[in-house]
PDB file of C-alpha atoms in Angstrom:
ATOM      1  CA  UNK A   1     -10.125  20.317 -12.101  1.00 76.00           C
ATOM      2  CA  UNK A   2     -13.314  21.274 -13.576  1.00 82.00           C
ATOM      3  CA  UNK A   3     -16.634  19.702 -12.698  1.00 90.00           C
ATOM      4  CA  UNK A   4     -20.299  19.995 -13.792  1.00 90.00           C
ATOM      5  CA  UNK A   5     -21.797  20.638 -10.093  1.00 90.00           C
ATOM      6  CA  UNK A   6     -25.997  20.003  -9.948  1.00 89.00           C
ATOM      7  CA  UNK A   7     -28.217  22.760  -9.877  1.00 90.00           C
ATOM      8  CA  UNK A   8     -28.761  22.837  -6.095  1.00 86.00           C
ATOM      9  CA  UNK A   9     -25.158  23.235  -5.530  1.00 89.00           C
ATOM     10  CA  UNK A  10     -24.940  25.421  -7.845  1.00 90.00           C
ATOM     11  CA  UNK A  11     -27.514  27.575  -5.757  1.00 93.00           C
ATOM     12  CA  UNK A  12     -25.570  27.530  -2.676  1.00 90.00           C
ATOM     13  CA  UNK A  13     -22.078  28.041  -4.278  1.00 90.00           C
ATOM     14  CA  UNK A  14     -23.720  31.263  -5.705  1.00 92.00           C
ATOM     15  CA  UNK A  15     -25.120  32.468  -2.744  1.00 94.00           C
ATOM     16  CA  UNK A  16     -21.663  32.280  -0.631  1.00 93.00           C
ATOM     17  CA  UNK A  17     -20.093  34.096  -3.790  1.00 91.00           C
ATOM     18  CA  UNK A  18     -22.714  36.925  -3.201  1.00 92.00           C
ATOM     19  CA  UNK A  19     -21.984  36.601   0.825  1.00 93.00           C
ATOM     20  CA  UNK A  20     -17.887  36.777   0.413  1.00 92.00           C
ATOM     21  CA  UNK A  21     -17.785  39.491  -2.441  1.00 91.00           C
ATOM     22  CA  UNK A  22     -19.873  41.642  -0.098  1.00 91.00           C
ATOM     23  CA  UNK A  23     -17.552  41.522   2.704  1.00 90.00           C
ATOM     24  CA  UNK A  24     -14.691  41.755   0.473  1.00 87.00           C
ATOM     25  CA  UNK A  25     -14.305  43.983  -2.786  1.00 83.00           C
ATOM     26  CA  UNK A  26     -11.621  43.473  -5.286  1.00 83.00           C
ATOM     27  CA  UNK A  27     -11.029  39.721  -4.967  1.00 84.00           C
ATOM     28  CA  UNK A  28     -11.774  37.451  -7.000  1.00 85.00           C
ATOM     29  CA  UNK A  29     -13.111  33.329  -5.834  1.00 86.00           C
ATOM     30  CA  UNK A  30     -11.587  30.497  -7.151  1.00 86.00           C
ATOM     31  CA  UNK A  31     -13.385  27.054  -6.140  1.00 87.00           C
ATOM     32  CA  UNK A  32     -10.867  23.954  -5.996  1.00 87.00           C
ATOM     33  CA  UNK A  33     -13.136  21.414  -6.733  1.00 86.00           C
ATOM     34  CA  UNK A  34     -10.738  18.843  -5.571  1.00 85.00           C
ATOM     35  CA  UNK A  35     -10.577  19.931  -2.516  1.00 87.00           C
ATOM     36  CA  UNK A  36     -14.218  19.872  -1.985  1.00 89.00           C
ATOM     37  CA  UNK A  37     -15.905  18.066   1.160  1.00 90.00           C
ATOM     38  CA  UNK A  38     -19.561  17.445   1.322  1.00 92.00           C
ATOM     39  CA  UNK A  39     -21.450  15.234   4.069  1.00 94.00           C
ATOM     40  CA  UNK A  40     -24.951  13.528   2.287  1.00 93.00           C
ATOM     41  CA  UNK A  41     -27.989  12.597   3.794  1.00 94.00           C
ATOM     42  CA  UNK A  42     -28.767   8.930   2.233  1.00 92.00           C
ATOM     43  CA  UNK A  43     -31.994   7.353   2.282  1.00 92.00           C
ATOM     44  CA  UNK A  44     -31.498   3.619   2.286  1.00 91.00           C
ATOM     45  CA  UNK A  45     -34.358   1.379   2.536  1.00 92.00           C
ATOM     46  CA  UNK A  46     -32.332  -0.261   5.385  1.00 91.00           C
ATOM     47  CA  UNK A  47     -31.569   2.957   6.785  1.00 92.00           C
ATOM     48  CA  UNK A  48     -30.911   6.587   6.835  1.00 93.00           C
ATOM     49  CA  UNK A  49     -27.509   7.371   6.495  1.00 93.00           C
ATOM     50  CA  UNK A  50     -25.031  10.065   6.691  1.00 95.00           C
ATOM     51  CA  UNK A  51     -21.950   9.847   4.230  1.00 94.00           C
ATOM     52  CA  UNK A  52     -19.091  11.816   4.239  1.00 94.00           C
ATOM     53  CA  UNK A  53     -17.240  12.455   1.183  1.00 94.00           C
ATOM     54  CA  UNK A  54     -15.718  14.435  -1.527  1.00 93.00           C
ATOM     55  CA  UNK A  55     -16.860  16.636  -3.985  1.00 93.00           C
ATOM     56  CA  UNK A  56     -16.515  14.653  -6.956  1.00 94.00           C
ATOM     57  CA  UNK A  57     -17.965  11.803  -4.916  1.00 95.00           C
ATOM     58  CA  UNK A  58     -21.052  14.103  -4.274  1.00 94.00           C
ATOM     59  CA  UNK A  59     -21.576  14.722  -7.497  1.00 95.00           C
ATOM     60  CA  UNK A  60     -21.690  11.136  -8.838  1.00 95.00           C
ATOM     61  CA  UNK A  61     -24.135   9.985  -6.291  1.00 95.00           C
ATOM     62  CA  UNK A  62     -26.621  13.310  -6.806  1.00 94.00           C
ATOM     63  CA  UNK A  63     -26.963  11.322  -9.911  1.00 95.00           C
ATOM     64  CA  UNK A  64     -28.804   8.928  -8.144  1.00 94.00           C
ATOM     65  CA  UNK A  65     -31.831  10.876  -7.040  1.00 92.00           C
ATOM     66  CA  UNK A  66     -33.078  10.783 -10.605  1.00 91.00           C
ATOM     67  CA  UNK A  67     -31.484   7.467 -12.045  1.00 91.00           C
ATOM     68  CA  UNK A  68     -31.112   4.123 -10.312  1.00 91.00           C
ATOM     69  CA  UNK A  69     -28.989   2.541 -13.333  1.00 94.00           C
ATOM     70  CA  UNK A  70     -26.211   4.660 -14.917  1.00 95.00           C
ATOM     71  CA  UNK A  71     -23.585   4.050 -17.333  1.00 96.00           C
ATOM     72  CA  UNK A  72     -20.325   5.315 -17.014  1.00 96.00           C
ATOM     73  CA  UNK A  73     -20.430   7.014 -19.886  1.00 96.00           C
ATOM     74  CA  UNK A  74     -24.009   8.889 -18.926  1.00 96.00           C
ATOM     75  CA  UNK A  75     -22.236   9.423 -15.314  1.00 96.00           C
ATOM     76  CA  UNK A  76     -18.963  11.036 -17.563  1.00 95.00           C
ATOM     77  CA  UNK A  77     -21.019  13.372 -20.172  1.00 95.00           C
ATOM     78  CA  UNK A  78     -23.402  14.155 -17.117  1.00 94.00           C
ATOM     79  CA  UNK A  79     -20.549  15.428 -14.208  1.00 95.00           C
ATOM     80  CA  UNK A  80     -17.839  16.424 -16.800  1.00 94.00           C
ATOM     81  CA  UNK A  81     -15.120  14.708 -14.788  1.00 93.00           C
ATOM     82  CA  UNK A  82     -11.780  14.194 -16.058  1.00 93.00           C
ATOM     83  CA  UNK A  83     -11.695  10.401 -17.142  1.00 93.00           C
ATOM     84  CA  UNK A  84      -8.919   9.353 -14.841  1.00 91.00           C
ATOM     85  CA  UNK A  85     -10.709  11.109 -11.858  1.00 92.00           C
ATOM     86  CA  UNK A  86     -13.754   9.808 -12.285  1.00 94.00           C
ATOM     87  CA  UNK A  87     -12.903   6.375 -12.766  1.00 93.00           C
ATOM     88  CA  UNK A  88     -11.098   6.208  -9.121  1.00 92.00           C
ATOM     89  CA  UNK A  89     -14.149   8.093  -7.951  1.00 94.00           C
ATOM     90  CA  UNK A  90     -16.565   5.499  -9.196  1.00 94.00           C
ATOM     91  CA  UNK A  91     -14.110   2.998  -7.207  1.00 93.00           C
ATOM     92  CA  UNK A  92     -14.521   4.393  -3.964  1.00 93.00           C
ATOM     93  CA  UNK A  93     -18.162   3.877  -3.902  1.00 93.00           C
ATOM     94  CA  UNK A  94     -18.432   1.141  -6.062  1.00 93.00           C
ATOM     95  CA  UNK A  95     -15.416  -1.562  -5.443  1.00 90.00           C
ATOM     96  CA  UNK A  96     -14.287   0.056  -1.718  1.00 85.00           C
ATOM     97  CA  UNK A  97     -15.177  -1.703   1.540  1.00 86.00           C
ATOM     98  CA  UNK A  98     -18.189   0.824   1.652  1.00 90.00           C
ATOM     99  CA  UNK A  99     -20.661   0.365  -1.612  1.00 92.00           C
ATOM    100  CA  UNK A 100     -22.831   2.787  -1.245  1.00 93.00           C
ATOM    101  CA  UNK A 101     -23.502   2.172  -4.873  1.00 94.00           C
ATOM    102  CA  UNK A 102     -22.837  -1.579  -7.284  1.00 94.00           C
ATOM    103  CA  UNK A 103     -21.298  -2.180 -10.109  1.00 94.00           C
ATOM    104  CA  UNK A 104     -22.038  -4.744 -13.416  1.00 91.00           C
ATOM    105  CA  UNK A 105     -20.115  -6.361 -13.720  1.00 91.00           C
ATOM    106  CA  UNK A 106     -18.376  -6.720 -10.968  1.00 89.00           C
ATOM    107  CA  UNK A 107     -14.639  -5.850 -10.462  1.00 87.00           C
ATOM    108  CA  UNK A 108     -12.208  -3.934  -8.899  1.00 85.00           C
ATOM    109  CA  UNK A 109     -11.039  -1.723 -11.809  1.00 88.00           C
ATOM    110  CA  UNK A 110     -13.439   0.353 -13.892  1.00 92.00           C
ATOM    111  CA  UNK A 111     -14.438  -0.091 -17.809  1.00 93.00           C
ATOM    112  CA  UNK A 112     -15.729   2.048 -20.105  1.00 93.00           C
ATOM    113  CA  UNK A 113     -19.140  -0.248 -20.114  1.00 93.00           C
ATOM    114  CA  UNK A 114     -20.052  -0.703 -16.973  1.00 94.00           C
ATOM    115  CA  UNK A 115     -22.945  -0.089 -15.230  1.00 96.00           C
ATOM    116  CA  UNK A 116     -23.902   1.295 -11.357  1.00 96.00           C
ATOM    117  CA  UNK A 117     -26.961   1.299  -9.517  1.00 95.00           C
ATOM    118  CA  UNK A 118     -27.813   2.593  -6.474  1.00 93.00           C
ATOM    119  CA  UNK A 119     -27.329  -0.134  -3.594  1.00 93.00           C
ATOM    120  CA  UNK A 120     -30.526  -1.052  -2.174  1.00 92.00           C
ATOM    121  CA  UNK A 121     -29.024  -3.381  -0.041  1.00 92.00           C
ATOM    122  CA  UNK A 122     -26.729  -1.095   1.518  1.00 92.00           C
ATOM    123  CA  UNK A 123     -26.674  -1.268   5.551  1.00 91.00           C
ATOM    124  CA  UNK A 124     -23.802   0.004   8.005  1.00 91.00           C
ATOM    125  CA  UNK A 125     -23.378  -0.250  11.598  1.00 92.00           C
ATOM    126  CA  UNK A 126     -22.661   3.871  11.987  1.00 91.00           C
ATOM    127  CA  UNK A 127     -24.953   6.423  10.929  1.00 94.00           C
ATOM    128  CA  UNK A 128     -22.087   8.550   9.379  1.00 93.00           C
ATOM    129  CA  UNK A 129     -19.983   6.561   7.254  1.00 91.00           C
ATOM    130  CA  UNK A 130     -17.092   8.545   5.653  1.00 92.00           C
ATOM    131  CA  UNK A 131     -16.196   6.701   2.104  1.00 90.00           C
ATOM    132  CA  UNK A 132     -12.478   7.136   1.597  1.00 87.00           C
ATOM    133  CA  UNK A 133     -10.971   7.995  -2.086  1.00 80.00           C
ATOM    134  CA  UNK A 134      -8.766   5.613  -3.666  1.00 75.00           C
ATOM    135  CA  UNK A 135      -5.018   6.387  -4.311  1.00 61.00           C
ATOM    136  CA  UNK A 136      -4.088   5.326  -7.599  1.00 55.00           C
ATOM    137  CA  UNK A 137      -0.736   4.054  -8.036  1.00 56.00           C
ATOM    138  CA  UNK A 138       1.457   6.130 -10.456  1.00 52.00           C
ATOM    139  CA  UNK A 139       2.864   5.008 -13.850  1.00 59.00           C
ATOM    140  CA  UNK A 140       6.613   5.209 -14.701  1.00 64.00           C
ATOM    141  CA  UNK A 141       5.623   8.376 -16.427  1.00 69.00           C
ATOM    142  CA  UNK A 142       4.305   9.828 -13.837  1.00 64.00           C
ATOM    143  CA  UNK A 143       6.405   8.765 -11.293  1.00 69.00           C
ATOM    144  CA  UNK A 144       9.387  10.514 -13.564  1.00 72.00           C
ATOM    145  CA  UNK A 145       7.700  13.356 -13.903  1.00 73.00           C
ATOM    146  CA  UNK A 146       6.989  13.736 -10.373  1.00 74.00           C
ATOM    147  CA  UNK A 147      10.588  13.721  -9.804  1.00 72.00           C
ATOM    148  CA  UNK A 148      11.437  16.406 -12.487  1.00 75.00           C
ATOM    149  CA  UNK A 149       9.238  18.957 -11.092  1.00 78.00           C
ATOM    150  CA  UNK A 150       9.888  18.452  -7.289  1.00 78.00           C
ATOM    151  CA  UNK A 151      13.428  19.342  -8.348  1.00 74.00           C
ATOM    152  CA  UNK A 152      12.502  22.469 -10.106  1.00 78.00           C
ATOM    153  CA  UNK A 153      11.016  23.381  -7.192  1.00 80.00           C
ATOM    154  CA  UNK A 154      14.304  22.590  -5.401  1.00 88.00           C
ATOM    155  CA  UNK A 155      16.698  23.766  -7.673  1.00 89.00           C
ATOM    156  CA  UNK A 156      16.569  27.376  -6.200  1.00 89.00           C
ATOM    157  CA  UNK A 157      17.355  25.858  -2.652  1.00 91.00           C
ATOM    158  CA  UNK A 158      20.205  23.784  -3.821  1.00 93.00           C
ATOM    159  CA  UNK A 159      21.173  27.245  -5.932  1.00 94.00           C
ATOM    160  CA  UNK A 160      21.015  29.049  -2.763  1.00 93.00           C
ATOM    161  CA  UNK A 161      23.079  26.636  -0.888  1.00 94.00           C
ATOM    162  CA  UNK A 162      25.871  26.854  -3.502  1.00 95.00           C
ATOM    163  CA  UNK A 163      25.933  30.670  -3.567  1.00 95.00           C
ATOM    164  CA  UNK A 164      26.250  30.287   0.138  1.00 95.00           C
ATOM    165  CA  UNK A 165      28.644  27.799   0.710  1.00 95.00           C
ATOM    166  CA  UNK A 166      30.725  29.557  -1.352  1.00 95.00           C
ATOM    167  CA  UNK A 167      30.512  32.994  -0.494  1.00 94.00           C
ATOM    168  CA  UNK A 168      31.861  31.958   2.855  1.00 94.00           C
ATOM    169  CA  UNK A 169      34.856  29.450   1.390  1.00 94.00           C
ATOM    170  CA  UNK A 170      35.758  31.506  -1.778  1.00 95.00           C
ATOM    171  CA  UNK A 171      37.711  28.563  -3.336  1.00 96.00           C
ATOM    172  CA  UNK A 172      36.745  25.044  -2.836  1.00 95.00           C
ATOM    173  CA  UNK A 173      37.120  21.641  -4.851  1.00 96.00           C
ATOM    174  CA  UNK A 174      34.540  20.092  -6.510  1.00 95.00           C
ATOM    175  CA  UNK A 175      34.180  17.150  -3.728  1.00 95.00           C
ATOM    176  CA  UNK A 176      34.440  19.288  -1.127  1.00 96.00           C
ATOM    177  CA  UNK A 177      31.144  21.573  -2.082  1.00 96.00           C
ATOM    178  CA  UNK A 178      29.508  18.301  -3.120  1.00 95.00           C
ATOM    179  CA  UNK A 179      30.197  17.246   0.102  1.00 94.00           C
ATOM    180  CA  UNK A 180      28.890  20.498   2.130  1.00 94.00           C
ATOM    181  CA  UNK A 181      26.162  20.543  -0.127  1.00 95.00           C
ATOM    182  CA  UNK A 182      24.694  16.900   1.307  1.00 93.00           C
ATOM    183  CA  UNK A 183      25.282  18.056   4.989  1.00 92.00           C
ATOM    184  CA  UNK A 184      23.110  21.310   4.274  1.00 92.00           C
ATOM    185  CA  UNK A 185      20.328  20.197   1.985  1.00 91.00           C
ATOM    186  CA  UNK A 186      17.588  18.378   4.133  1.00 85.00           C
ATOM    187  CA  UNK A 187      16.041  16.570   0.991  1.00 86.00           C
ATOM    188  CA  UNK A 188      17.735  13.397  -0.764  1.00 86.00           C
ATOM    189  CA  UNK A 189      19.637  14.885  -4.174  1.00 87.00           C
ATOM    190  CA  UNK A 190      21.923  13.206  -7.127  1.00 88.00           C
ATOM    191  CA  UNK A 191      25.750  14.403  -7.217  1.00 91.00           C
ATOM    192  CA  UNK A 192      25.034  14.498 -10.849  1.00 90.00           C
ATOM    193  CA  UNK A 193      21.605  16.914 -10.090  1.00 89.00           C
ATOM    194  CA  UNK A 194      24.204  19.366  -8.321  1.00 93.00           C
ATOM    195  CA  UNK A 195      26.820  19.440 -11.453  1.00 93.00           C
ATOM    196  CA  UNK A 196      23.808  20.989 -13.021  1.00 92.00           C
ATOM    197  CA  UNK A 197      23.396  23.556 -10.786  1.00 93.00           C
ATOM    198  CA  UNK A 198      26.906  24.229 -10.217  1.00 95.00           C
ATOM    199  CA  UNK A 199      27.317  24.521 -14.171  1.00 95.00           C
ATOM    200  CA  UNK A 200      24.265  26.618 -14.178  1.00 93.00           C
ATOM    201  CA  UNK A 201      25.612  29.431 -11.780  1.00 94.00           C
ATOM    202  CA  UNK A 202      28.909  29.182 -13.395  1.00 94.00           C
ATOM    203  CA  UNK A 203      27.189  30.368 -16.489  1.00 94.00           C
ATOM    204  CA  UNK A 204      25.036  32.948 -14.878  1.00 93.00           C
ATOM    205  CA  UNK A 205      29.441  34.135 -13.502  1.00 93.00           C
ATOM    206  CA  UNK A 206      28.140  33.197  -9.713  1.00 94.00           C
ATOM    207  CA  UNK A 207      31.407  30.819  -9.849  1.00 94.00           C
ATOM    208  CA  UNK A 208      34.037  30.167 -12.506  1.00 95.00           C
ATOM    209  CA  UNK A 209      36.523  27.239 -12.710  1.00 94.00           C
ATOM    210  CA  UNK A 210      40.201  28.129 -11.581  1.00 93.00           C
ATOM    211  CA  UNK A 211      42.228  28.597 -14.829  1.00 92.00           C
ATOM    212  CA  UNK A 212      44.557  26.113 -13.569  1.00 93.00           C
ATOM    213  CA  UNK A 213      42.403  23.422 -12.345  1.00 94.00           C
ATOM    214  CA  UNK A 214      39.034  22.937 -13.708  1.00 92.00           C
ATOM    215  CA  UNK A 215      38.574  20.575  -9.946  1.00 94.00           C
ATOM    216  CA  UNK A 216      38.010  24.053  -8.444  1.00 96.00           C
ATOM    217  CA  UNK A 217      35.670  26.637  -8.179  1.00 96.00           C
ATOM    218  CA  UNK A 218      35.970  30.447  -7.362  1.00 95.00           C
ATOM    219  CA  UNK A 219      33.376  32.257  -6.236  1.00 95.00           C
ATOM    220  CA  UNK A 220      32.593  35.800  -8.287  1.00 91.00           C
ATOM    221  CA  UNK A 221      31.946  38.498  -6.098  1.00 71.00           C
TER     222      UNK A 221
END
């Protein structure tokens, strides 16, 4: 996920690129932005502060050394983070139980014209405060799309399985390798998501149906 990081980190992110490359030729570095963890020194007029928090979270509130207002367009051009991102970002610091920085108007979700400010009034018990990210919750879409490609990235296992199971049984029914197949696999599957697999190795000739009884499967040596 790409990100428009400030000049200072910029600085130090070149210098440990310099310091790795050195010790190791032929590789190449690949930052995951978010993955990032940074911990901020915060100079509240209630306090100093430490905060620890993400990357993207780091980024937004850099802003703040130069701007006490922002909109959330000026914060988007400015960082270059990806709309959804940014927009649960902004809600960590802005609508979270720690507001490091407020929000106009106020709200729990975040619009495309709203403002933030840096939180003058700001005060905390702890001198570290770490401000967690907030997990959005997934759309239908998503949530279907999650599915798919957990499965692709299952399907060899439950391939494996099959090409097992019947390796070792030669001829079996189709109930009773559905059947072994749910006492192996150690994930949660759909007897119609293993018909799919089963008709998948029968085309790559790992099985074939018995001539006489299309209930039963023998396995191709």
């Amino acid at each position: 996920m790409e990100v428009q990081l400030p000049h200072d980190l910029n600085i130090y992110q070149d210098i440990f690129k310099e310091f790795y490359l050195s010790k190791h030729s032929g590789r190449r570095l690949m930052w995951q932005n978010s993955l990032g963890q940074c911990v901020l020194k915060a100079d509240y007029p209630k306090g100093k502060k430490e905060l620890s928090v993400s990357l993207f979270q780091t980024v937004v509130l850099m802003l703040f050394n130069s701007s006490d207002r922002l909109t959330f367009q000026e914060i988007k051009d400015t960082t270059g983070i990806e709309d959804k991102e940014l927009r649960r970002t902004l809600q960590s610091l802005a609508c979270g139980k720690v507001r490091v920085i407020t929000k106009d108007p106020k709200g729990r979700d975040v619009e495309d014209d709203d403002n933030f400010c840096f939180n003058a009034d700001f005060s905390a018990p702890l001198f570290r405060i770490k401000v967690n990210a907030i997990q959005l919750k997934e759309t239908v879409e998503e949530n279907t799309s999650t599915t798919e490609r957990v499965f692709q990235d299952r399907q060899y296992q439950v391939d494996a399985a099959i090409v097992r199971i019947m390796k070792t049984r030669k001829v079996l029914t189709h109930t009773l390798l559905i059947t072994e197949l749910f006492q192996q696999l150690k994930f949660p599957i759909k007897p119609a998501d293993l018909k799919k697999r089963i008709e998948s190795l029968i085309d790559r000739e790992y099985l074939e149906r018995d001539k006489a009884n299309s209930q039963i499967y023998n396995y191709l040596a």
